[in-house]
Amino acid sequence: MTTPTTRDSRLDRGRWARPEPETVRPGVHRIPLPLPEDGLRAVNVYALEGLTEGLVLIDGGWSIPESRTALEDALARLGHDLGEIDHILVTHIHRDHYTQAVELRRLLGSRVHLGAGERHGLELLGELRTDAPIGSLETLRRAGAHELAERVAAMYDGAFDASVWEAPDRWLDAEELRFGQTRLTVIPTPGHTQGHVVYLDRARGLMFSGDHVLPHITPSIGFELGGPALPLGDYLDSLHLMTTLADARLLPAHGPVGDSVHARVGELLAHHDDRLAEARAALGDRARTAYEVAGDLGWTRRRVPFSDLGTFDRMLAVNETAAHLDVLVDRGRARSARTDGVDRYTATAGRRPTSTTTSTTARTPTG
């Protein structure tokens, strides 16, 4: 569920989440905002000065009073106030990135921008009107984890606040945004969600990577409504896309700023290849469900047994395992058969060559 730490991670692991702004480049400031009862500790939003008469934010944070207060305090330390926020460029639709952007628009009149690939998920959310992870529950049942699915469903009380899930002012495709003399390239990176985008400042060599490339962990895959059939395959393609661009400094949504997007992408791809091999080995010589395979794998950097995980993290672990097994099927390394709504996987002897634009995940809770 998490990748091995980078060499300097012990130095930064707690420091990055302290509630104080960090100037990354002149006019570019990282502001960590708190998350409620979440293992991710904080979410980074980035305040960009000098692009318009006001401020541009990359991501908005989670709509809770503590987050808004922290944002207001950080901006004050930088000599600004909330009223100066003109545009909020959101990387994806998850609650810790999107909901406060909607709240700030309601309060300030800021314009909210979101990747066009998130439209379907947002529309489904409006139709289903639930915070329960419907897609992940379906994956659990497909994985044979019916009892776990019931426990996860029971964690949600049925309350749903539609006000934080309004549509953006503008849907973004692969395009270039101009704010004054600064240009930000919007790059679709489906995988973590189908509409995830990153923002590249080519002139300053900065990549605002959202949850696509994270310094210490890998993002959950398929934790959304109406996702694609092979989200992990999409994620791997999007990782490889990063290697076709000029290297840039990594400005992630969770964790400290990094020196090289390419270096971290290399670590992630190597991790995913290892994880695919582990999943295939766990199949052995018999048909097994994703739930059974997940139970044989170690989780987090410490290789925690599946039985020691909490309910929510067990759901993420099973979802991740199913995603890996589906990629193995797509690559000809396994086959699957569905009986009574449950998929069972069997290892095969064949191996289809891996695409030059594809190679494979682990996870974080809400990111």
mmCIF file of C-alpha atoms in Angstrom:
data_model
loop_
_atom_site.group_PDB
_atom_site.id
_atom_site.type_symbol
_atom_site.label_atom_id
_atom_site.label_comp_id
_atom_site.label_asym_id
_atom_site.label_seq_id
_atom_site.Cartn_x
_atom_site.Cartn_y
_atom_site.Cartn_z
ATOM 1 C CA MET A 1 0.000 0.000 0.000
ATOM 2 C CA THR A 2 2.987 2.268 0.376
ATOM 3 C CA THR A 3 6.250 2.207 -1.481
ATOM 4 C CA PRO A 4 9.702 2.049 0.081
ATOM 5 C CA THR A 5 10.830 5.375 1.492
ATOM 6 C CA THR A 6 13.325 7.521 -0.336
ATOM 7 C CA ARG A 7 16.694 8.092 1.254
ATOM 8 C CA ASP A 8 15.841 11.426 2.855
ATOM 9 C CA SER A 9 12.328 10.508 3.944
ATOM 10 C CA ARG A 10 13.084 10.093 7.631
ATOM 11 C CA LEU A 11 14.232 13.689 7.748
ATOM 12 C CA ASP A 12 11.114 15.095 6.138
ATOM 13 C CA ARG A 13 8.374 12.677 7.051
ATOM 14 C CA GLY A 14 6.840 14.781 9.818
ATOM 15 C CA ARG A 15 8.300 18.151 8.985
ATOM 16 C CA TRP A 16 6.444 18.701 5.706
ATOM 17 C CA ALA A 17 3.018 18.645 7.410
ATOM 18 C CA ARG A 18 3.742 21.456 9.886
ATOM 19 C CA PRO A 19 1.156 24.251 9.485
ATOM 20 C CA GLU A 20 3.465 26.853 7.988
ATOM 21 C CA PRO A 21 4.052 28.039 4.404
ATOM 22 C CA GLU A 22 7.215 27.087 2.532
ATOM 23 C CA THR A 23 8.527 29.188 -0.351
ATOM 24 C CA VAL A 24 9.510 26.765 -3.113
ATOM 25 C CA ARG A 25 10.467 29.415 -5.660
ATOM 26 C CA PRO A 26 9.956 33.179 -5.524
ATOM 27 C CA GLY A 27 6.215 33.597 -5.880
ATOM 28 C CA VAL A 28 5.437 29.873 -5.340
ATOM 29 C CA HIS A 29 4.481 28.764 -1.822
ATOM 30 C CA ARG A 30 3.553 25.324 -0.445
ATOM 31 C CA ILE A 31 0.829 25.469 2.230
ATOM 32 C CA PRO A 32 0.031 22.209 4.106
ATOM 33 C CA LEU A 33 -3.599 22.068 5.265
ATOM 34 C CA PRO A 34 -4.979 19.675 7.901
ATOM 35 C CA LEU A 35 -7.080 16.600 7.172
ATOM 36 C CA PRO A 36 -9.661 15.096 9.564
ATOM 37 C CA GLU A 37 -8.531 11.812 11.160
ATOM 38 C CA ASP A 38 -6.498 10.877 8.121
ATOM 39 C CA GLY A 39 -3.231 8.970 7.913
ATOM 40 C CA LEU A 40 -2.000 11.317 5.192
ATOM 41 C CA ARG A 41 -1.534 14.060 7.841
ATOM 42 C CA ALA A 42 -2.035 17.015 5.486
ATOM 43 C CA VAL A 43 -2.671 18.047 1.899
ATOM 44 C CA ASN A 44 -0.451 20.579 0.147
ATOM 45 C CA VAL A 45 -2.006 23.475 -1.711
ATOM 46 C CA TYR A 46 0.251 25.824 -3.624
ATOM 47 C CA ALA A 47 -0.246 29.579 -3.751
ATOM 48 C CA LEU A 48 1.137 31.284 -6.874
ATOM 49 C CA GLU A 49 1.745 35.023 -6.812
ATOM 50 C CA GLY A 50 2.137 37.480 -9.657
ATOM 51 C CA LEU A 51 0.219 35.483 -12.264
ATOM 52 C CA THR A 52 -2.872 37.718 -12.134
ATOM 53 C CA GLU A 53 -3.901 40.627 -9.981
ATOM 54 C CA GLY A 54 -4.752 38.055 -7.323
ATOM 55 C CA LEU A 55 -3.570 34.566 -6.365
ATOM 56 C CA VAL A 56 -3.815 31.210 -8.110
ATOM 57 C CA LEU A 57 -4.117 28.086 -5.940
ATOM 58 C CA ILE A 58 -3.200 24.580 -7.021
ATOM 59 C CA ASP A 59 -5.768 22.383 -5.190
ATOM 60 C CA GLY A 60 -8.164 23.617 -2.551
ATOM 61 C CA GLY A 61 -8.028 21.308 0.456
ATOM 62 C CA TRP A 62 -10.762 19.581 2.471
ATOM 63 C CA SER A 63 -13.744 21.757 3.395
ATOM 64 C CA ILE A 64 -13.434 21.782 7.182
ATOM 65 C CA PRO A 65 -13.136 24.870 9.433
ATOM 66 C CA GLU A 66 -9.576 23.947 10.506
ATOM 67 C CA SER A 67 -8.419 23.893 6.888
ATOM 68 C CA ARG A 68 -9.892 27.265 6.024
ATOM 69 C CA THR A 69 -8.334 28.804 9.150
ATOM 70 C CA ALA A 70 -4.935 27.304 8.323
ATOM 71 C CA LEU A 71 -5.120 28.620 4.756
ATOM 72 C CA GLU A 72 -6.099 32.082 5.960
ATOM 73 C CA ASP A 73 -3.263 32.140 8.512
ATOM 74 C CA ALA A 74 -0.660 30.959 5.976
ATOM 75 C CA LEU A 75 -1.713 33.552 3.409
ATOM 76 C CA ALA A 76 -1.541 36.268 6.085
ATOM 77 C CA ARG A 77 2.058 35.250 6.825
ATOM 78 C CA LEU A 78 2.778 35.692 3.120
ATOM 79 C CA GLY A 79 1.136 39.136 3.086
ATOM 80 C CA HIS A 80 -2.139 38.072 1.445
ATOM 81 C CA ASP A 81 -5.723 37.265 2.359
ATOM 82 C CA LEU A 82 -8.402 34.868 1.140
ATOM 83 C CA GLY A 83 -10.083 37.569 -0.918
ATOM 84 C CA GLU A 84 -7.123 37.636 -3.316
ATOM 85 C CA ILE A 85 -7.714 34.066 -4.568
ATOM 86 C CA ASP A 86 -8.841 34.408 -8.206
ATOM 87 C CA HIS A 87 -8.434 30.854 -9.564
ATOM 88 C CA ILE A 88 -8.225 27.377 -8.004
ATOM 89 C CA LEU A 89 -6.751 24.698 -10.273
ATOM 90 C CA VAL A 90 -7.754 21.313 -8.842
ATOM 91 C CA THR A 91 -5.813 18.161 -9.710
ATOM 92 C CA HIS A 92 -8.689 15.738 -9.090
ATOM 93 C CA ILE A 93 -12.071 15.324 -7.507
ATOM 94 C CA HIS A 94 -11.236 13.651 -4.199
ATOM 95 C CA ARG A 95 -12.605 15.377 -1.131
ATOM 96 C CA ASP A 96 -9.252 16.571 0.229
ATOM 97 C CA HIS A 97 -8.520 18.430 -3.012
ATOM 98 C CA TYR A 98 -11.873 19.641 -4.322
ATOM 99 C CA THR A 99 -14.402 20.438 -1.603
ATOM 100 C CA GLN A 100 -12.740 23.516 -0.123
ATOM 101 C CA ALA A 101 -12.270 24.905 -3.638
ATOM 102 C CA VAL A 102 -16.060 24.838 -4.032
ATOM 103 C CA GLU A 103 -16.496 26.436 -0.607
ATOM 104 C CA LEU A 104 -14.019 29.221 -1.427
ATOM 105 C CA ARG A 105 -15.837 29.913 -4.687
ATOM 106 C CA ARG A 106 -19.076 30.317 -2.773
ATOM 107 C CA LEU A 107 -17.370 32.649 -0.302
ATOM 108 C CA LEU A 108 -15.087 34.637 -2.599
ATOM 109 C CA GLY A 109 -16.243 34.175 -6.176
ATOM 110 C CA SER A 110 -13.025 32.375 -7.148
ATOM 111 C CA ARG A 111 -13.104 30.339 -10.370
ATOM 112 C CA VAL A 112 -12.651 26.571 -9.987
ATOM 113 C CA HIS A 113 -10.977 24.473 -12.725
ATOM 114 C CA LEU A 114 -11.078 20.641 -12.911
ATOM 115 C CA GLY A 115 -10.028 17.955 -15.399
ATOM 116 C CA ALA A 116 -12.757 17.025 -17.887
ATOM 117 C CA GLY A 117 -12.279 13.342 -17.115
ATOM 118 C CA GLU A 118 -13.876 13.892 -13.705
ATOM 119 C CA ARG A 119 -17.241 14.914 -15.178
ATOM 120 C CA HIS A 120 -18.676 11.380 -15.240
ATOM 121 C CA GLY A 121 -17.710 10.660 -11.633
ATOM 122 C CA LEU A 122 -19.157 13.966 -10.453
ATOM 123 C CA GLU A 123 -22.415 13.309 -12.286
ATOM 124 C CA LEU A 124 -22.667 9.836 -10.735
ATOM 125 C CA LEU A 125 -22.050 11.319 -7.314
ATOM 126 C CA GLY A 126 -24.979 13.658 -7.858
ATOM 127 C CA GLU A 127 -27.199 10.768 -8.922
ATOM 128 C CA LEU A 128 -26.256 8.338 -6.139
ATOM 129 C CA ARG A 129 -25.965 11.027 -3.434
ATOM 130 C CA THR A 130 -23.773 9.053 -1.068
ATOM 131 C CA ASP A 131 -20.289 9.337 0.372
ATOM 132 C CA ALA A 132 -19.948 5.544 0.525
ATOM 133 C CA PRO A 133 -17.271 4.200 -1.886
ATOM 134 C CA ILE A 134 -19.762 2.397 -4.138
ATOM 135 C CA GLY A 135 -17.184 1.415 -6.758
ATOM 136 C CA SER A 136 -14.790 0.004 -4.163
ATOM 137 C CA LEU A 137 -17.604 -1.957 -2.533
ATOM 138 C CA GLU A 138 -18.398 -3.516 -5.917
ATOM 139 C CA THR A 139 -14.730 -4.462 -6.299
ATOM 140 C CA LEU A 140 -14.763 -6.083 -2.848
ATOM 141 C CA ARG A 141 -17.756 -8.220 -3.792
ATOM 142 C CA ARG A 142 -16.116 -9.150 -7.097
ATOM 143 C CA ALA A 143 -13.076 -10.136 -5.023
ATOM 144 C CA GLY A 144 -15.126 -12.444 -2.800
ATOM 145 C CA ALA A 145 -14.852 -10.114 0.218
ATOM 146 C CA HIS A 146 -18.585 -9.800 0.935
ATOM 147 C CA GLU A 147 -18.281 -9.571 4.708
ATOM 148 C CA LEU A 148 -15.613 -6.871 4.418
ATOM 149 C CA ALA A 149 -17.853 -4.971 1.996
ATOM 150 C CA GLU A 150 -20.646 -4.991 4.574
ATOM 151 C CA ARG A 151 -18.320 -3.706 7.298
ATOM 152 C CA VAL A 152 -17.102 -0.874 5.086
ATOM 153 C CA ALA A 153 -20.653 0.067 4.064
ATOM 154 C CA ALA A 154 -21.636 0.240 7.739
ATOM 155 C CA MET A 155 -18.985 2.931 8.304
ATOM 156 C CA TYR A 156 -21.090 5.455 6.355
ATOM 157 C CA ASP A 157 -24.158 7.001 8.009
ATOM 158 C CA GLY A 158 -25.965 7.960 4.805
ATOM 159 C CA ALA A 159 -25.505 11.718 5.253
ATOM 160 C CA PHE A 160 -24.544 13.475 2.033
ATOM 161 C CA ASP A 161 -23.671 17.148 1.529
ATOM 162 C CA ALA A 162 -24.316 17.882 -2.130
ATOM 163 C CA SER A 163 -23.171 21.503 -1.758
ATOM 164 C CA VAL A 164 -19.464 20.577 -1.804
ATOM 165 C CA TRP A 165 -19.821 18.594 -5.017
ATOM 166 C CA GLU A 166 -20.885 21.344 -7.406
ATOM 167 C CA ALA A 167 -19.501 21.419 -10.947
ATOM 168 C CA PRO A 168 -16.398 23.538 -11.657
ATOM 169 C CA ASP A 169 -16.494 26.794 -13.564
ATOM 170 C CA ARG A 170 -14.360 25.235 -16.267
ATOM 171 C CA TRP A 171 -13.539 21.697 -17.384
ATOM 172 C CA LEU A 172 -9.917 21.321 -18.466
ATOM 173 C CA ASP A 173 -8.484 19.240 -21.293
ATOM 174 C CA ALA A 174 -4.838 18.915 -22.357
ATOM 175 C CA GLU A 175 -4.180 22.618 -22.837
ATOM 176 C CA GLU A 176 -2.129 25.592 -21.771
ATOM 177 C CA LEU A 177 -3.391 28.095 -19.208
ATOM 178 C CA ARG A 178 -2.048 31.632 -19.179
ATOM 179 C CA PHE A 179 -2.012 33.845 -16.122
ATOM 180 C CA GLY A 180 -0.183 37.045 -16.939
ATOM 181 C CA GLN A 181 3.243 36.045 -18.264
ATOM 182 C CA THR A 182 3.095 32.577 -16.696
ATOM 183 C CA ARG A 183 1.944 29.504 -18.583
ATOM 184 C CA LEU A 184 0.825 26.285 -16.943
ATOM 185 C CA THR A 185 0.445 23.168 -19.087
ATOM 186 C CA VAL A 186 -2.473 20.917 -18.137
ATOM 187 C CA ILE A 187 -1.507 17.247 -18.562
ATOM 188 C CA PRO A 188 -4.191 14.557 -18.095
ATOM 189 C CA THR A 189 -2.827 11.696 -15.968
ATOM 190 C CA PRO A 190 -5.627 9.138 -15.518
ATOM 191 C CA GLY A 191 -5.075 6.395 -12.970
ATOM 192 C CA HIS A 192 -5.577 7.634 -9.431
ATOM 193 C CA THR A 193 -8.842 8.989 -10.834
ATOM 194 C CA GLN A 194 -9.877 9.004 -14.467
ATOM 195 C CA GLY A 195 -9.795 12.806 -14.636
ATOM 196 C CA HIS A 196 -6.623 13.496 -12.662
ATOM 197 C CA VAL A 197 -4.425 16.225 -14.156
ATOM 198 C CA VAL A 198 -1.025 17.657 -13.280
ATOM 199 C CA TYR A 199 0.115 21.224 -13.931
ATOM 200 C CA LEU A 200 3.550 21.838 -15.421
ATOM 201 C CA ASP A 201 5.333 25.184 -15.187
ATOM 202 C CA ARG A 202 7.932 24.596 -17.893
ATOM 203 C CA ALA A 203 9.681 27.936 -17.468
ATOM 204 C CA ARG A 204 10.400 27.381 -13.778
ATOM 205 C CA GLY A 205 10.801 23.595 -14.008
ATOM 206 C CA LEU A 206 7.994 22.826 -11.548
ATOM 207 C CA MET A 207 5.507 19.938 -11.676
ATOM 208 C CA PHE A 208 2.399 20.283 -9.493
ATOM 209 C CA SER A 209 1.755 16.552 -9.412
ATOM 210 C CA GLY A 210 -1.319 16.198 -7.182
ATOM 211 C CA ASP A 211 -1.595 12.561 -6.147
ATOM 212 C CA HIS A 212 -0.153 11.195 -9.396
ATOM 213 C CA VAL A 213 3.475 11.216 -8.228
ATOM 214 C CA LEU A 214 3.982 11.243 -4.451
ATOM 215 C CA PRO A 215 7.364 11.148 -2.681
ATOM 216 C CA HIS A 216 6.704 8.442 -0.059
ATOM 217 C CA ILE A 217 3.576 6.528 -1.070
ATOM 218 C CA THR A 218 1.668 5.528 -4.173
ATOM 219 C CA PRO A 219 -1.948 6.561 -4.730
ATOM 220 C CA SER A 220 -4.991 4.371 -4.409
ATOM 221 C CA ILE A 221 -6.259 3.114 -7.754
ATOM 222 C CA GLY A 222 -9.912 2.928 -8.742
ATOM 223 C CA PHE A 223 -11.177 4.661 -5.582
ATOM 224 C CA GLU A 224 -13.915 6.508 -7.473
ATOM 225 C CA LEU A 225 -17.319 6.138 -9.096
ATOM 226 C CA GLY A 226 -17.618 4.919 -12.665
ATOM 227 C CA GLY A 227 -13.927 4.230 -13.116
ATOM 228 C CA PRO A 228 -12.334 2.556 -16.159
ATOM 229 C CA ALA A 229 -11.935 -1.188 -16.597
ATOM 230 C CA LEU A 230 -8.151 -1.136 -16.090
ATOM 231 C CA PRO A 231 -7.288 1.838 -13.824
ATOM 232 C CA LEU A 232 -3.857 0.492 -12.938
ATOM 233 C CA GLY A 233 -2.965 0.176 -16.595
ATOM 234 C CA ASP A 234 -3.978 3.799 -17.069
ATOM 235 C CA TYR A 235 -1.887 4.816 -14.078
ATOM 236 C CA LEU A 236 1.200 3.093 -15.442
ATOM 237 C CA ASP A 237 0.762 4.735 -18.821
ATOM 238 C CA SER A 238 0.486 8.093 -17.062
ATOM 239 C CA LEU A 239 3.665 7.418 -15.094
ATOM 240 C CA HIS A 240 5.539 6.631 -18.287
ATOM 241 C CA LEU A 241 4.192 9.835 -19.812
ATOM 242 C CA MET A 242 6.114 11.761 -17.150
ATOM 243 C CA THR A 243 9.393 10.345 -18.472
ATOM 244 C CA THR A 244 8.726 11.833 -21.928
ATOM 245 C CA LEU A 245 8.706 15.346 -20.461
ATOM 246 C CA ALA A 246 11.703 17.353 -19.349
ATOM 247 C CA ASP A 247 12.495 16.564 -15.721
ATOM 248 C CA ALA A 248 11.109 19.003 -13.166
ATOM 249 C CA ARG A 249 11.019 19.603 -9.462
ATOM 250 C CA LEU A 250 8.285 17.534 -7.779
ATOM 251 C CA LEU A 251 5.578 19.525 -5.972
ATOM 252 C CA PRO A 252 3.244 16.801 -4.635
ATOM 253 C CA ALA A 253 -0.098 17.005 -2.845
ATOM 254 C CA HIS A 254 1.156 14.935 0.108
ATOM 255 C CA GLY A 255 4.727 14.935 1.386
ATOM 256 C CA PRO A 256 7.740 17.209 0.909
ATOM 257 C CA VAL A 257 8.889 18.835 -2.306
ATOM 258 C CA GLY A 258 11.282 16.630 -4.295
ATOM 259 C CA ASP A 259 14.159 17.405 -6.633
ATOM 260 C CA SER A 260 13.202 15.158 -9.570
ATOM 261 C CA VAL A 261 9.926 13.866 -10.994
ATOM 262 C CA HIS A 262 11.861 11.369 -13.128
ATOM 263 C CA ALA A 263 13.719 9.885 -10.159
ATOM 264 C CA ARG A 264 10.522 9.273 -8.219
ATOM 265 C CA VAL A 265 8.706 7.861 -11.256
ATOM 266 C CA GLY A 266 11.545 5.377 -11.695
ATOM 267 C CA GLU A 267 11.113 4.224 -8.098
ATOM 268 C CA LEU A 268 7.357 3.880 -8.551
ATOM 269 C CA LEU A 269 7.651 1.824 -11.724
ATOM 270 C CA ALA A 270 10.187 -0.505 -10.114
ATOM 271 C CA HIS A 271 7.905 -0.921 -7.104
ATOM 272 C CA HIS A 272 4.923 -1.733 -9.300
ATOM 273 C CA ASP A 273 6.859 -4.326 -11.260
ATOM 274 C CA ASP A 274 7.823 -5.964 -7.965
ATOM 275 C CA ARG A 275 4.236 -5.883 -6.782
ATOM 276 C CA LEU A 276 2.974 -7.517 -9.955
ATOM 277 C CA ALA A 277 5.505 -10.309 -9.491
ATOM 278 C CA GLU A 278 4.408 -10.798 -5.862
ATOM 279 C CA ALA A 279 0.753 -10.984 -6.848
ATOM 280 C CA ARG A 280 1.437 -13.552 -9.551
ATOM 281 C CA ALA A 281 3.570 -15.651 -7.201
ATOM 282 C CA ALA A 282 0.775 -15.586 -4.609
ATOM 283 C CA LEU A 283 -1.579 -17.184 -7.122
ATOM 284 C CA GLY A 284 0.491 -20.352 -7.001
ATOM 285 C CA ASP A 285 -1.013 -23.195 -8.993
ATOM 286 C CA ARG A 286 -4.668 -22.748 -8.072
ATOM 287 C CA ALA A 287 -7.540 -20.359 -8.755
ATOM 288 C CA ARG A 288 -7.734 -17.628 -6.127
ATOM 289 C CA THR A 289 -9.731 -14.467 -5.468
ATOM 290 C CA ALA A 290 -8.184 -11.020 -5.004
ATOM 291 C CA TYR A 291 -9.270 -11.209 -1.354
ATOM 292 C CA GLU A 292 -7.313 -14.419 -0.847
ATOM 293 C CA VAL A 293 -4.225 -13.055 -2.599
ATOM 294 C CA ALA A 294 -4.346 -9.818 -0.582
ATOM 295 C CA GLY A 295 -4.290 -11.893 2.584
ATOM 296 C CA ASP A 296 -0.919 -13.381 1.603
ATOM 297 C CA LEU A 297 0.814 -10.080 0.820
ATOM 298 C CA GLY A 298 2.576 -7.639 3.134
ATOM 299 C CA TRP A 299 1.327 -4.056 3.339
ATOM 300 C CA THR A 300 2.962 -0.669 3.901
ATOM 301 C CA ARG A 301 6.714 -0.211 4.043
ATOM 302 C CA ARG A 302 6.778 -2.420 7.142
ATOM 303 C CA ARG A 303 5.106 -5.364 5.357
ATOM 304 C CA VAL A 304 2.226 -5.418 7.832
ATOM 305 C CA PRO A 305 0.102 -8.594 7.594
ATOM 306 C CA PHE A 306 -3.308 -8.108 6.024
ATOM 307 C CA SER A 307 -4.958 -9.316 9.244
ATOM 308 C CA ASP A 308 -3.417 -6.380 11.141
ATOM 309 C CA LEU A 309 -4.918 -3.727 8.866
ATOM 310 C CA GLY A 310 -7.999 -1.737 9.810
ATOM 311 C CA THR A 311 -11.242 -2.155 7.905
ATOM 312 C CA PHE A 312 -10.746 0.783 5.537
ATOM 313 C CA ASP A 313 -7.169 -0.167 4.707
ATOM 314 C CA ARG A 314 -8.228 -3.776 4.102
ATOM 315 C CA MET A 315 -10.657 -2.441 1.505
ATOM 316 C CA LEU A 316 -7.859 -0.490 -0.177
ATOM 317 C CA ALA A 317 -5.563 -3.520 -0.061
ATOM 318 C CA VAL A 318 -8.121 -5.767 -1.759
ATOM 319 C CA ASN A 319 -8.879 -3.101 -4.348
ATOM 320 C CA GLU A 320 -5.187 -2.747 -5.091
ATOM 321 C CA THR A 321 -4.717 -6.497 -5.379
ATOM 322 C CA ALA A 322 -7.620 -6.776 -7.803
ATOM 323 C CA ALA A 323 -6.083 -3.988 -9.889
ATOM 324 C CA HIS A 324 -2.758 -5.842 -10.067
ATOM 325 C CA LEU A 325 -4.387 -9.127 -10.959
ATOM 326 C CA ASP A 326 -6.407 -7.464 -13.720
ATOM 327 C CA VAL A 327 -3.181 -6.063 -15.195
ATOM 328 C CA LEU A 328 -1.646 -9.552 -15.068
ATOM 329 C CA VAL A 329 -4.650 -10.822 -17.030
ATOM 330 C CA ASP A 330 -4.273 -7.981 -19.535
ATOM 331 C CA ARG A 331 -0.591 -8.888 -19.984
ATOM 332 C CA GLY A 332 -1.282 -12.588 -20.444
ATOM 333 C CA ARG A 333 0.334 -13.568 -17.126
ATOM 334 C CA ALA A 334 -2.949 -14.767 -15.603
ATOM 335 C CA ARG A 335 -6.517 -15.533 -16.575
ATOM 336 C CA SER A 336 -9.766 -14.955 -14.727
ATOM 337 C CA ALA A 337 -13.188 -16.559 -14.603
ATOM 338 C CA ARG A 338 -16.312 -15.177 -12.913
ATOM 339 C CA THR A 339 -18.666 -17.467 -11.009
ATOM 340 C CA ASP A 340 -21.627 -16.141 -9.019
ATOM 341 C CA GLY A 341 -20.248 -12.634 -9.367
ATOM 342 C CA VAL A 342 -16.795 -13.495 -7.967
ATOM 343 C CA ASP A 343 -13.601 -13.392 -10.053
ATOM 344 C CA ARG A 344 -11.002 -16.117 -9.575
ATOM 345 C CA TYR A 345 -7.541 -15.787 -11.067
ATOM 346 C CA THR A 346 -5.113 -18.444 -12.261
ATOM 347 C CA ALA A 347 -1.477 -17.908 -13.228
ATOM 348 C CA THR A 348 -0.541 -18.761 -16.813
ATOM 349 C CA ALA A 349 2.756 -19.780 -18.331
ATOM 350 C CA GLY A 350 2.545 -17.284 -21.186
ATOM 351 C CA ARG A 351 3.960 -13.791 -21.124
ATOM 352 C CA ARG A 352 2.908 -11.034 -23.424
ATOM 353 C CA PRO A 353 5.595 -8.376 -24.022
ATOM 354 C CA THR A 354 5.091 -5.302 -21.867
ATOM 355 C CA SER A 355 4.286 -2.104 -23.782
ATOM 356 C CA THR A 356 6.947 0.556 -23.873
ATOM 357 C CA THR A 357 4.308 2.909 -22.457
ATOM 358 C CA THR A 358 3.081 0.601 -19.749
ATOM 359 C CA SER A 359 4.766 -1.012 -16.753
ATOM 360 C CA THR A 360 2.340 -1.001 -12.396
ATOM 361 C CA THR A 361 0.331 0.174 -7.374
ATOM 362 C CA ALA A 362 -0.075 0.535 -3.865
ATOM 363 C CA ARG A 363 -1.932 3.211 -1.970
ATOM 364 C CA THR A 364 -3.011 6.008 0.375
ATOM 365 C CA PRO A 365 -6.389 6.430 2.066
ATOM 366 C CA THR A 366 -8.267 9.477 0.731
ATOM 367 C CA GLY A 367 -5.679 11.042 -1.488
#
